[in-house]
PDB file of C-alpha atoms in Angstrom:
ATOM      1  CA  UNK A   1      47.985  75.705  49.561  1.00 92.00           C
ATOM      2  CA  UNK A   2      50.009  78.512  51.166  1.00 92.00           C
ATOM      3  CA  UNK A   3      47.980  81.127  49.297  1.00 93.00           C
ATOM      4  CA  UNK A   4      44.790  79.603  50.653  1.00 94.00           C
ATOM      5  CA  UNK A   5      46.096  79.327  54.229  1.00 95.00           C
ATOM      6  CA  UNK A   6      47.121  83.000  54.172  1.00 94.00           C
ATOM      7  CA  UNK A   7      43.869  84.165  52.557  1.00 94.00           C
ATOM      8  CA  UNK A   8      42.034  86.606  54.811  1.00 93.00           C
ATOM      9  CA  UNK A   9      44.964  86.696  57.256  1.00 96.00           C
ATOM     10  CA  UNK A  10      47.447  88.819  55.310  1.00 96.00           C
ATOM     11  CA  UNK A  11      46.745  90.846  52.161  1.00 96.00           C
ATOM     12  CA  UNK A  12      48.237  89.144  49.087  1.00 96.00           C
ATOM     13  CA  UNK A  13      49.194  91.142  46.008  1.00 95.00           C
ATOM     14  CA  UNK A  14      50.683  89.831  42.749  1.00 94.00           C
ATOM     15  CA  UNK A  15      52.644  92.043  40.361  1.00 94.00           C
ATOM     16  CA  UNK A  16      52.947  90.558  36.869  1.00 93.00           C
ATOM     17  CA  UNK A  17      55.468  92.594  34.879  1.00 92.00           C
ATOM     18  CA  UNK A  18      56.524  89.867  32.456  1.00 90.00           C
ATOM     19  CA  UNK A  19      55.475  86.439  31.170  1.00 89.00           C
ATOM     20  CA  UNK A  20      53.602  84.227  33.645  1.00 89.00           C
ATOM     21  CA  UNK A  21      52.531  80.835  32.278  1.00 86.00           C
ATOM     22  CA  UNK A  22      51.773  77.252  33.242  1.00 85.00           C
ATOM     23  CA  UNK A  23      51.782  76.356  36.937  1.00 85.00           C
ATOM     24  CA  UNK A  24      53.056  79.842  37.833  1.00 87.00           C
ATOM     25  CA  UNK A  25      49.651  81.434  37.107  1.00 88.00           C
ATOM     26  CA  UNK A  26      47.702  79.510  39.743  1.00 89.00           C
ATOM     27  CA  UNK A  27      49.161  81.498  42.645  1.00 91.00           C
ATOM     28  CA  UNK A  28      48.480  85.049  41.300  1.00 91.00           C
ATOM     29  CA  UNK A  29      44.901  84.101  40.438  1.00 88.00           C
ATOM     30  CA  UNK A  30      44.316  83.178  44.104  1.00 92.00           C
ATOM     31  CA  UNK A  31      45.727  86.396  45.558  1.00 94.00           C
ATOM     32  CA  UNK A  32      43.637  89.403  46.598  1.00 95.00           C
ATOM     33  CA  UNK A  33      44.933  91.854  43.985  1.00 95.00           C
ATOM     34  CA  UNK A  34      46.837  91.455  40.726  1.00 95.00           C
ATOM     35  CA  UNK A  35      48.640  94.209  38.824  1.00 95.00           C
ATOM     36  CA  UNK A  36      49.708  93.800  35.190  1.00 93.00           C
ATOM     37  CA  UNK A  37      51.552  96.138  32.811  1.00 93.00           C
ATOM     38  CA  UNK A  38      50.434  96.840  29.252  1.00 90.00           C
ATOM     39  CA  UNK A  39      52.352  95.191  26.432  1.00 87.00           C
ATOM     40  CA  UNK A  40      54.927  93.406  28.599  1.00 89.00           C
ATOM     41  CA  UNK A  41      52.960  91.046  30.837  1.00 88.00           C
ATOM     42  CA  UNK A  42      50.724  88.105  30.071  1.00 88.00           C
ATOM     43  CA  UNK A  43      49.167  85.221  32.010  1.00 90.00           C
ATOM     44  CA  UNK A  44      47.866  81.914  30.706  1.00 86.00           C
ATOM     45  CA  UNK A  45      47.987  78.229  31.658  1.00 86.00           C
ATOM     46  CA  UNK A  46      48.741  77.066  28.096  1.00 83.00           C
ATOM     47  CA  UNK A  47      50.301  79.273  25.441  1.00 81.00           C
ATOM     48  CA  UNK A  48      49.476  80.166  21.825  1.00 83.00           C
ATOM     49  CA  UNK A  49      51.345  77.127  20.425  1.00 85.00           C
ATOM     50  CA  UNK A  50      49.191  74.672  22.375  1.00 87.00           C
ATOM     51  CA  UNK A  51      46.028  76.569  21.381  1.00 85.00           C
ATOM     52  CA  UNK A  52      47.130  76.395  17.732  1.00 86.00           C
ATOM     53  CA  UNK A  53      47.817  72.638  17.976  1.00 89.00           C
ATOM     54  CA  UNK A  54      44.575  71.767  19.750  1.00 91.00           C
ATOM     55  CA  UNK A  55      42.044  74.157  18.209  1.00 89.00           C
ATOM     56  CA  UNK A  56      43.804  75.337  15.037  1.00 88.00           C
ATOM     57  CA  UNK A  57      43.239  78.938  16.128  1.00 87.00           C
ATOM     58  CA  UNK A  58      46.088  81.452  15.879  1.00 87.00           C
ATOM     59  CA  UNK A  59      46.273  83.841  18.836  1.00 84.00           C
ATOM     60  CA  UNK A  60      48.995  86.136  20.157  1.00 82.00           C
ATOM     61  CA  UNK A  61      50.275  86.252  23.733  1.00 80.00           C
ATOM     62  CA  UNK A  62      48.433  89.573  24.173  1.00 81.00           C
ATOM     63  CA  UNK A  63      45.092  88.259  22.838  1.00 79.00           C
ATOM     64  CA  UNK A  64      45.300  85.118  24.955  1.00 81.00           C
ATOM     65  CA  UNK A  65      46.394  86.539  28.276  1.00 81.00           C
ATOM     66  CA  UNK A  66      47.488  90.166  28.041  1.00 83.00           C
ATOM     67  CA  UNK A  67      46.743  92.897  30.574  1.00 83.00           C
ATOM     68  CA  UNK A  68      43.774  94.277  28.619  1.00 85.00           C
ATOM     69  CA  UNK A  69      42.119  90.844  28.288  1.00 87.00           C
ATOM     70  CA  UNK A  70      42.483  90.054  32.005  1.00 88.00           C
ATOM     71  CA  UNK A  71      41.552  93.603  32.960  1.00 83.00           C
ATOM     72  CA  UNK A  72      38.289  93.713  30.977  1.00 85.00           C
ATOM     73  CA  UNK A  73      37.128  90.200  30.044  1.00 85.00           C
ATOM     74  CA  UNK A  74      38.271  87.667  32.649  1.00 86.00           C
ATOM     75  CA  UNK A  75      38.573  90.025  35.622  1.00 87.00           C
ATOM     76  CA  UNK A  76      41.709  88.196  36.794  1.00 90.00           C
ATOM     77  CA  UNK A  77      43.713  91.410  37.031  1.00 92.00           C
ATOM     78  CA  UNK A  78      42.596  94.337  39.187  1.00 93.00           C
ATOM     79  CA  UNK A  79      44.944  97.046  37.918  1.00 94.00           C
ATOM     80  CA  UNK A  80      46.413  97.656  34.480  1.00 94.00           C
ATOM     81  CA  UNK A  81      49.514  99.864  34.547  1.00 93.00           C
ATOM     82  CA  UNK A  82      51.114 101.612  31.563  1.00 93.00           C
ATOM     83  CA  UNK A  83      54.534 100.265  32.553  1.00 92.00           C
ATOM     84  CA  UNK A  84      56.430  98.663  35.417  1.00 93.00           C
ATOM     85  CA  UNK A  85      57.226 102.038  37.011  1.00 94.00           C
ATOM     86  CA  UNK A  86      53.539 102.976  37.225  1.00 94.00           C
ATOM     87  CA  UNK A  87      52.755  99.469  38.471  1.00 94.00           C
ATOM     88  CA  UNK A  88      55.130  99.869  41.416  1.00 95.00           C
ATOM     89  CA  UNK A  89      53.620 103.270  42.298  1.00 96.00           C
ATOM     90  CA  UNK A  90      50.169 101.646  42.160  1.00 95.00           C
ATOM     91  CA  UNK A  91      51.393  98.910  44.504  1.00 95.00           C
ATOM     92  CA  UNK A  92      52.563 101.508  47.025  1.00 95.00           C
ATOM     93  CA  UNK A  93      49.265 103.345  46.788  1.00 95.00           C
ATOM     94  CA  UNK A  94      47.262 100.137  47.250  1.00 96.00           C
ATOM     95  CA  UNK A  95      49.279  99.025  50.288  1.00 95.00           C
ATOM     96  CA  UNK A  96      48.709 102.419  51.945  1.00 95.00           C
ATOM     97  CA  UNK A  97      44.982 101.638  52.322  1.00 96.00           C
ATOM     98  CA  UNK A  98      45.304  98.279  54.085  1.00 96.00           C
ATOM     99  CA  UNK A  99      46.645  96.850  57.347  1.00 96.00           C
ATOM    100  CA  UNK A 100      49.530  94.368  57.383  1.00 95.00           C
ATOM    101  CA  UNK A 101      47.286  91.582  58.691  1.00 96.00           C
ATOM    102  CA  UNK A 102      43.736  90.869  59.821  1.00 96.00           C
ATOM    103  CA  UNK A 103      44.454  91.725  63.483  1.00 96.00           C
ATOM    104  CA  UNK A 104      45.451  95.316  62.730  1.00 95.00           C
ATOM    105  CA  UNK A 105      43.411  98.343  61.747  1.00 95.00           C
ATOM    106  CA  UNK A 106      44.190 100.109  58.459  1.00 95.00           C
ATOM    107  CA  UNK A 107      46.695 102.975  58.781  1.00 93.00           C
ATOM    108  CA  UNK A 108      45.139 106.303  59.802  1.00 94.00           C
ATOM    109  CA  UNK A 109      46.607 109.299  57.972  1.00 93.00           C
ATOM    110  CA  UNK A 110      46.672 112.930  59.035  1.00 94.00           C
ATOM    111  CA  UNK A 111      44.100 114.829  56.999  1.00 91.00           C
ATOM    112  CA  UNK A 112      43.743 118.574  56.543  1.00 92.00           C
ATOM    113  CA  UNK A 113      40.936 118.334  53.992  1.00 90.00           C
ATOM    114  CA  UNK A 114      38.130 120.110  55.951  1.00 90.00           C
ATOM    115  CA  UNK A 115      35.553 117.636  57.241  1.00 87.00           C
ATOM    116  CA  UNK A 116      32.744 120.154  56.582  1.00 88.00           C
ATOM    117  CA  UNK A 117      33.911 120.992  53.048  1.00 88.00           C
ATOM    118  CA  UNK A 118      30.965 121.824  50.776  1.00 89.00           C
ATOM    119  CA  UNK A 119      30.761 120.844  47.122  1.00 87.00           C
ATOM    120  CA  UNK A 120      28.027 122.632  45.159  1.00 88.00           C
ATOM    121  CA  UNK A 121      28.636 120.303  42.202  1.00 87.00           C
ATOM    122  CA  UNK A 122      26.746 117.603  44.139  1.00 87.00           C
ATOM    123  CA  UNK A 123      23.530 119.610  43.726  1.00 87.00           C
ATOM    124  CA  UNK A 124      23.606 119.139  39.956  1.00 87.00           C
ATOM    125  CA  UNK A 125      25.200 115.709  39.500  1.00 87.00           C
ATOM    126  CA  UNK A 126      22.004 113.630  39.681  1.00 85.00           C
ATOM    127  CA  UNK A 127      19.675 114.573  36.801  1.00 86.00           C
ATOM    128  CA  UNK A 128      16.000 115.404  37.460  1.00 85.00           C
ATOM    129  CA  UNK A 129      14.974 112.786  34.898  1.00 85.00           C
ATOM    130  CA  UNK A 130      15.538 109.317  36.444  1.00 80.00           C
ATOM    131  CA  UNK A 131      16.057 107.848  32.950  1.00 83.00           C
ATOM    132  CA  UNK A 132      19.147 109.970  32.354  1.00 87.00           C
ATOM    133  CA  UNK A 133      22.479 108.409  33.354  1.00 89.00           C
ATOM    134  CA  UNK A 134      25.195 110.166  35.356  1.00 90.00           C
ATOM    135  CA  UNK A 135      28.702 109.129  36.381  1.00 91.00           C
ATOM    136  CA  UNK A 136      28.694 107.948  39.999  1.00 92.00           C
ATOM    137  CA  UNK A 137      32.490 108.395  40.116  1.00 93.00           C
ATOM    138  CA  UNK A 138      31.891 112.162  40.080  1.00 92.00           C
ATOM    139  CA  UNK A 139      29.976 111.698  43.339  1.00 93.00           C
ATOM    140  CA  UNK A 140      32.716 109.515  44.849  1.00 95.00           C
ATOM    141  CA  UNK A 141      35.526 111.929  43.943  1.00 94.00           C
ATOM    142  CA  UNK A 142      33.682 114.903  45.393  1.00 93.00           C
ATOM    143  CA  UNK A 143      32.974 113.381  48.834  1.00 93.00           C
ATOM    144  CA  UNK A 144      36.288 111.645  49.677  1.00 94.00           C
ATOM    145  CA  UNK A 145      39.512 113.140  51.091  1.00 94.00           C
ATOM    146  CA  UNK A 146      41.397 115.231  48.516  1.00 94.00           C
ATOM    147  CA  UNK A 147      39.084 113.810  45.779  1.00 93.00           C
ATOM    148  CA  UNK A 148      41.328 110.712  45.692  1.00 95.00           C
ATOM    149  CA  UNK A 149      39.776 107.370  44.746  1.00 96.00           C
ATOM    150  CA  UNK A 150      41.743 104.214  43.875  1.00 96.00           C
ATOM    151  CA  UNK A 151      39.391 102.219  41.685  1.00 96.00           C
ATOM    152  CA  UNK A 152      39.680  98.409  41.659  1.00 96.00           C
ATOM    153  CA  UNK A 153      38.895  96.460  38.446  1.00 94.00           C
ATOM    154  CA  UNK A 154      38.023  99.633  36.539  1.00 93.00           C
ATOM    155  CA  UNK A 155      37.556  97.929  33.169  1.00 93.00           C
ATOM    156  CA  UNK A 156      35.768  94.777  34.404  1.00 94.00           C
ATOM    157  CA  UNK A 157      32.010  94.757  35.073  1.00 93.00           C
ATOM    158  CA  UNK A 158      31.871  98.586  35.060  1.00 93.00           C
ATOM    159  CA  UNK A 159      28.194  98.585  36.113  1.00 93.00           C
ATOM    160  CA  UNK A 160      29.503  98.373  39.683  1.00 95.00           C
ATOM    161  CA  UNK A 161      32.320 100.597  40.951  1.00 96.00           C
ATOM    162  CA  UNK A 162      34.651  99.316  43.696  1.00 96.00           C
ATOM    163  CA  UNK A 163      37.736 100.903  45.211  1.00 97.00           C
ATOM    164  CA  UNK A 164      39.521 102.512  48.137  1.00 97.00           C
ATOM    165  CA  UNK A 165      39.342 106.057  49.466  1.00 97.00           C
ATOM    166  CA  UNK A 166      39.641 107.906  52.754  1.00 96.00           C
ATOM    167  CA  UNK A 167      37.320 109.910  54.959  1.00 95.00           C
ATOM    168  CA  UNK A 168      39.156 112.156  57.438  1.00 93.00           C
ATOM    169  CA  UNK A 169      42.246 109.939  57.008  1.00 94.00           C
ATOM    170  CA  UNK A 170      40.353 106.668  57.617  1.00 95.00           C
ATOM    171  CA  UNK A 171      40.620 104.017  54.874  1.00 97.00           C
ATOM    172  CA  UNK A 172      37.284 102.864  53.467  1.00 97.00           C
ATOM    173  CA  UNK A 173      36.123 100.574  50.713  1.00 97.00           C
ATOM    174  CA  UNK A 174      33.564 102.112  48.371  1.00 97.00           C
ATOM    175  CA  UNK A 175      30.948 100.244  46.343  1.00 96.00           C
ATOM    176  CA  UNK A 176      28.665 102.148  44.000  1.00 95.00           C
ATOM    177  CA  UNK A 177      26.133 101.284  41.301  1.00 93.00           C
ATOM    178  CA  UNK A 178      27.212 102.921  38.031  1.00 93.00           C
ATOM    179  CA  UNK A 179      24.229 104.278  36.023  1.00 91.00           C
ATOM    180  CA  UNK A 180      26.500 104.857  33.001  1.00 90.00           C
ATOM    181  CA  UNK A 181      26.694 101.096  32.293  1.00 90.00           C
ATOM    182  CA  UNK A 182      23.686  98.759  32.057  1.00 89.00           C
ATOM    183  CA  UNK A 183      21.808 101.348  34.151  1.00 85.00           C
ATOM    184  CA  UNK A 184      23.816 100.172  37.167  1.00 84.00           C
ATOM    185  CA  UNK A 185      21.987  96.843  37.474  1.00 89.00           C
ATOM    186  CA  UNK A 186      23.759  93.825  38.927  1.00 91.00           C
ATOM    187  CA  UNK A 187      24.698  90.910  36.701  1.00 92.00           C
ATOM    188  CA  UNK A 188      26.853  87.871  37.524  1.00 94.00           C
ATOM    189  CA  UNK A 189      30.216  89.515  36.852  1.00 93.00           C
ATOM    190  CA  UNK A 190      29.458  92.681  38.820  1.00 94.00           C
ATOM    191  CA  UNK A 191      28.015  90.647  41.710  1.00 95.00           C
ATOM    192  CA  UNK A 192      31.199  88.572  41.942  1.00 94.00           C
ATOM    193  CA  UNK A 193      33.372  91.671  41.651  1.00 95.00           C
ATOM    194  CA  UNK A 194      31.514  93.411  44.485  1.00 96.00           C
ATOM    195  CA  UNK A 195      31.293  90.294  46.684  1.00 96.00           C
ATOM    196  CA  UNK A 196      35.016  89.642  46.430  1.00 95.00           C
ATOM    197  CA  UNK A 197      35.771  93.260  47.304  1.00 96.00           C
ATOM    198  CA  UNK A 198      33.364  93.181  50.276  1.00 97.00           C
ATOM    199  CA  UNK A 199      35.002  89.980  51.515  1.00 96.00           C
ATOM    200  CA  UNK A 200      38.465  91.565  51.359  1.00 96.00           C
ATOM    201  CA  UNK A 201      37.355  94.682  53.269  1.00 96.00           C
ATOM    202  CA  UNK A 202      35.579  92.506  55.829  1.00 96.00           C
ATOM    203  CA  UNK A 203      38.689  90.383  56.424  1.00 96.00           C
ATOM    204  CA  UNK A 204      40.952  93.408  56.923  1.00 96.00           C
ATOM    205  CA  UNK A 205      38.784  95.692  59.068  1.00 95.00           C
ATOM    206  CA  UNK A 206      38.135  98.251  56.330  1.00 97.00           C
ATOM    207  CA  UNK A 207      34.732  99.964  56.709  1.00 97.00           C
ATOM    208  CA  UNK A 208      32.450  99.923  53.664  1.00 97.00           C
ATOM    209  CA  UNK A 209      30.547 102.830  52.161  1.00 96.00           C
ATOM    210  CA  UNK A 210      27.848 101.874  49.655  1.00 95.00           C
ATOM    211  CA  UNK A 211      26.405 104.379  47.192  1.00 91.00           C
ATOM    212  CA  UNK A 212      23.146 103.203  45.608  1.00 84.00           C
TER     213      UNK A 212
END
């Protein structure tokens, strides 16, 4: 109930660096962003023993609710870190893009990346043949401050790319069709991924940039 009451008012982030099971998993699944670490964290409502008893199927903690499963199949986790240390650095990075609540603007950083910087690579990125794919992340990296882009849900529904970047120190949310996967078309998973990201940015006064 408290998660729901705070939703859209303050950003909510869950860091799962160990086992999270039973009633404890309901709260992280409701928060805005979830970070898990490879090999050490897992999330599920009922564990492998219950699955074995009910269905007869033998599964490991990792197969049932590990970071890679939630990062690529269920979409429950937004960031998969190599270890706890990297997870904490990711948390700091993520927080730097957002305000503390929905009444504030995102923090504005000093930026000495020239606003009129040219990138000749952009002339060649999009192929002449419309049937040939290209990586839209190359476009994103080349136009944002310091080529820095924090991608959200990188391994889930990769036909749409979502994440945070800055333009002249201003935080923005970026959404981009990804021609490298399913020709960048929208399916159910990518639509939900993008819609949830749009809703977060809308709640916390973060401008959106859409690359089609």
